[in-house]
Amino acid sequence: MTVHRSQTPELWHDPSVRTADRVAALIAQLTTEEKLAQLQGLWVGMNSAGGDVAPHQHELAGDPPAWEDAIRHGLGQLTRPFGTAPVDPAVGARSLARSQRQVMEANRFGIPALVHEECLTGFAAWRASVFPSPLCWGASFDPELIERMTARIGATMRSVGVHQGLSPVLDVARDLRWGRVEETISEDPYLVGMIGSAYVRGLESAGIVSTLKHFVGYSASRAGRNLAPVSIGRREIADVLLPPFEMGLRAGARSVMNSYADIDGVPVAADETVLTGLLRDTYGFNGTVVADYFSVSFLHTLHRVAGTLGEAGALALAAGIDVELPTMTCYGQPLLEALQDGTVDIAWVDRAVERVLRQKCELGLLDADYSPEAPHTDIELDPADSRAVARELAERSIVLLHNRDGALPLAGGQRVAVVGPRAHEPGAMMGCYAFPMHVGVHHPEVPLGLDVPTLFEALEADPAGYQVSFAEGCPVLGGSDAGIAEAVSVAEQADVCIAVLGDKAGLFGGGTSGEGCDAADLRLPGRQEELLEALLATGTPVVLVLLVGRPYELSRQLDRLAAVVCGFYPGEEGGPALAGVLSGRVNPAGRLPVSFPAEHATQPSTYLSSTLAGRSEVSNIDPTALFAFGHGLSYAPATWAEIRLAGDQDWPTDGTCTLLVTLGNPSDRATSEVVQVYLSDPVAEVARPVQQLIAAPRVDLEPGQQRTATITLHADLTAYTGRAGQRQVDPGRVELRVGASSADIRACLGVDMVGSRRVVGFDRVMRPEVDISTS
């Protein structure tokens, strides 16, 4: 049945009328209960999900309201109709359409709900494509490819009636022990912003509302623990954590999700200076702010800054949270009672309702001809073109960390022992927000729903004709001596051993990486290091393949390993992509978005550090990375022919500086290089990082080709937060360090910045202009 709106549409149904006028006319007709309904989410099936997919879900689920009662005044959002339990896509689309019709029929004005889903590595639904994880995006250094990926994700979501995606994660990795490092893009804010804004552009191009999260500070938690307090200075927040969000907003993101954290004791969910003063007044954001799941309730239950759920709702609403997710708790009856007794200003409600209805209006949900009808054709959530993009990104992101004496690529026809807990497990290719690992693990009776070849299967099918054998050796956690002995026996009979080790993605202790799966140290989990030592002792050359959600310490084995390849979580096409790299059909092109620590290094520690954070004679701890940020090898490395500034130039503090880098490819195969440009500021008003990435164009080179990257850097890219708390550009000498990684600098070019000090803001230039020409 189709919902028919009035034959003489009200003003708010008319798309030819200005959005602000449509929304104002509708708000004027709403009762207080109807207004509050637009600020509420509803999670149908939350109690029957089979396991927690949100923090403290089992404690806060409670008895759900009857569906008819929940929607009788309308509904703001429907939570995860596809991402709560496995559902056939066609059945899910029809069910969602039916729910929308019921929502529209139940309220006086026929207002549908906005539907949101998770989509970090693809639409989080059964049988939907699983793309590589965010660390892979960072390793690709390829924003155009990420934009193509998310355009595919968005089109899939839109085809079944979803309106909003709860991605991307723009937290900058600060402590590698944190379980959610796997969801971050990088430890560098420029790379996070460059890739994250590409994600936004792709998703928004498909008509899906992208949601920047977690605003702000979440990744800087003490000791790398999930949902822990944050104690950092305002300068670190301004110069490290906020720039990716600024870039994401400028890319067109229409929603923001708050951080769970409290910063210096103030929960972000109750902090008006962050969610209104900074986000709206300074940045000019006019979209919606949605609560991270249960974060409004947490003001009462965890942070203890509110005595009741009503007080929690009042704090969040006043701070600037427009919609309570995942379901109606504080913004329901508790907030209604607070309004009725006068402790909450109705103006706060009106402010939030205006934002919610404006977004629904912009999505076409208030138009007279809107219909929630499901598509009548077959629904394919993992089409061939999506798999092709997944393969391309997986291949682009695999990082060759170490290759002693040209051990890789493997010669054809060899006897290859494929060993390890990640070698023959489809889940090894996916992170904790991929549907099979996020929801599917709670439904073992349901098939995976996707073709996800393991590395063992991919090598077995490889055209190079390998003779492949397999042994697990040990699980990710636990295991027996007998299992390790079996793996040793298999390795001894091979020409080469591929040890596939790493993480099991999971939630809240259900894995070794993922939300709530933090690490006490950075040794490989369980008995995997013991397995690796046993394999090395056989004398068979060992190639280590890492399928991980974070970097691990490899110092103790590195000099004995033939090669090391890092795939992070490369998605559904990761197995064939890795096989392509190992066989040599694919030239590895990934570069590390996060540093790999050396033995005994302490956390938190990233390359983005001031002088005092580096190695020194006054500390016995050496934080120097084993593999530096930006590192990555190639079978056909590019040659660096020339690095120079354009002319004998000064750099105006309100102008640009132009850098030219010429690369060549003398080999007989295509190759690729990332030209990494780091700024070093020898004298500043505050202690700054020794070097910080400000440009990183990828240059692809055909055999025999030479190309020049012309990189125009605006002075705004040198800005930092000074003592006065304002972001400033200083005159004086700076150094541009150009190279293949943060530790492989090919040239250092000094340049004088001339002019007066400038204060810059949200509208500053945040990306270089790049032109790549063929010589």
C-alpha angles and dihedrals in degrees: 000000000000120000108237117206122205117301087228100049120218118241093264091058094057113095091194090067120087111269094234091054093047092051094045091051092051096046090053089062098047125102120222091259091051091050093051090049089063090057095054133089123206123209108198111198095018091135094049099046090113096235141012116288093168130047115276090357092145090055097046102037096090122162109325118231118253109270093239092051093046095055103034093103095034132268134253101205141359111220122224104324088171098031102056101069135353110284130170106254095233092046090047093051092051092046092050092049090051091050091050092051089052092049091050094047093048098058126064096239102042093242112168125214122255109240122218134187139174114260110165096133096012138317102322096231135114112277093010122132117273110212126193117288125261094264086059090053089053092046090054093058083202114125094174091059092048090051090053090049095053093044086060092047091049094048090052093050094046091051092066099041104270118141108180135041121203095223161141111050106215098180112132112230109248105161120030092209090069110106094222094061084102089065094051124088099217150326088253120083096210092053091045090051096044094050095035093053089051088054089053094049092051096047094044091048087065092052096256119134108238119214121211113214149230102006104216148352100348096127094052095069119147115273092356093283122151118253092002130142120282122221110179135131126258091248093059089048092049100043103032111022104033105048094075090054091048090053092046092052091050089051089062107265110169100196139041130198121210126238119252090223131104112222113212088342099312115110111227090224088065099036113109091181089064105034097037111012096046104023099042108018097040103027096034094228113170102175129094129291111213124194119247106243111296093347092128091054089046089066084071104030104036112014092037095210092125126056095207139018088254091056089048090053091048092051093049094045092049091048091055110266106143103184129035112221147230095010142345113285118118096018091054126064095341092058092042090056091048089053092049094051092047099245092117124054113233087217089074089055093047090050092054095042091053091056094046095048092044089057092047089049092051090050091054094246093128096047116118092239097048113131128179093207115147120239114269095215128083112282116228113187096177105045124174094254091056091050089051091055090046090054093047092050093045091052092045093052105046109113123213101209101174135009114175115201092344095296088161138093097051118235115246121259096025125146102251124192110204107199138172144063093280097047100087105021121101090206089064088077096057139071130224096272095053106107096241091055097034101045109354094068088066090057106051090164090067118080120243091256093213139076104243110167115208121227089252091054093045093051091045089055095040115126089228086081101233120182098230129197129176142209127165095214093192139345119259086264124025125355139155139266088244092059092052091047090053091052091050090052092051092048093049090060095051136083090224135008122219107203108199108194137157146088140343109221115226147135132261098352095328092114144008096260133032139058108344092005100108124166129235090206139356101253115120108276123263119343095333095112089051089052091049092051090050091052092048090052091061092072091232110128108259124211111193117213114190121206098181146146093216139017118272136202112268101162095111093058106027099096090053098046118097092212142343125215124184120203099165101197103329099183134230094328094043096105096058090040091055091046088052091055094045092049093045098242087114119050107220111245107166123118124202114265089188131036121249110230126232123231114293093009112148131228142269093046130134133161089258095086141124124245094271090058092061134081114300142165092245096065130053092211115091111201094186109136122243089218113020129225109277095023121143135140131219137205087228108029118201119243119237104226102172140358117185147139117252101258130325094308142165118212114237113220087233097037145058142275122207124216125190122202121182120198131184137198112211093172130096094242135064117266140178136212134189112222102215117199117192127189119221117189109194096189123029139149091257135024106280132188113282086239136356131192114250102161135019115169117176115228118200117203130195118212110294093005127137121199136178125216112208106200118190111198121196118214088240088074089070094056122124138170110271131200093280090060094248126118108247142182112218131203116235140081121316133175129230111209113198123190154114094277140355087271098038103065114173098185140010114206120190119208133176118233108213132194135047128318111273129203112217132189144185092314094059121123108268103174134048124240111244131193120180117198133180116239 
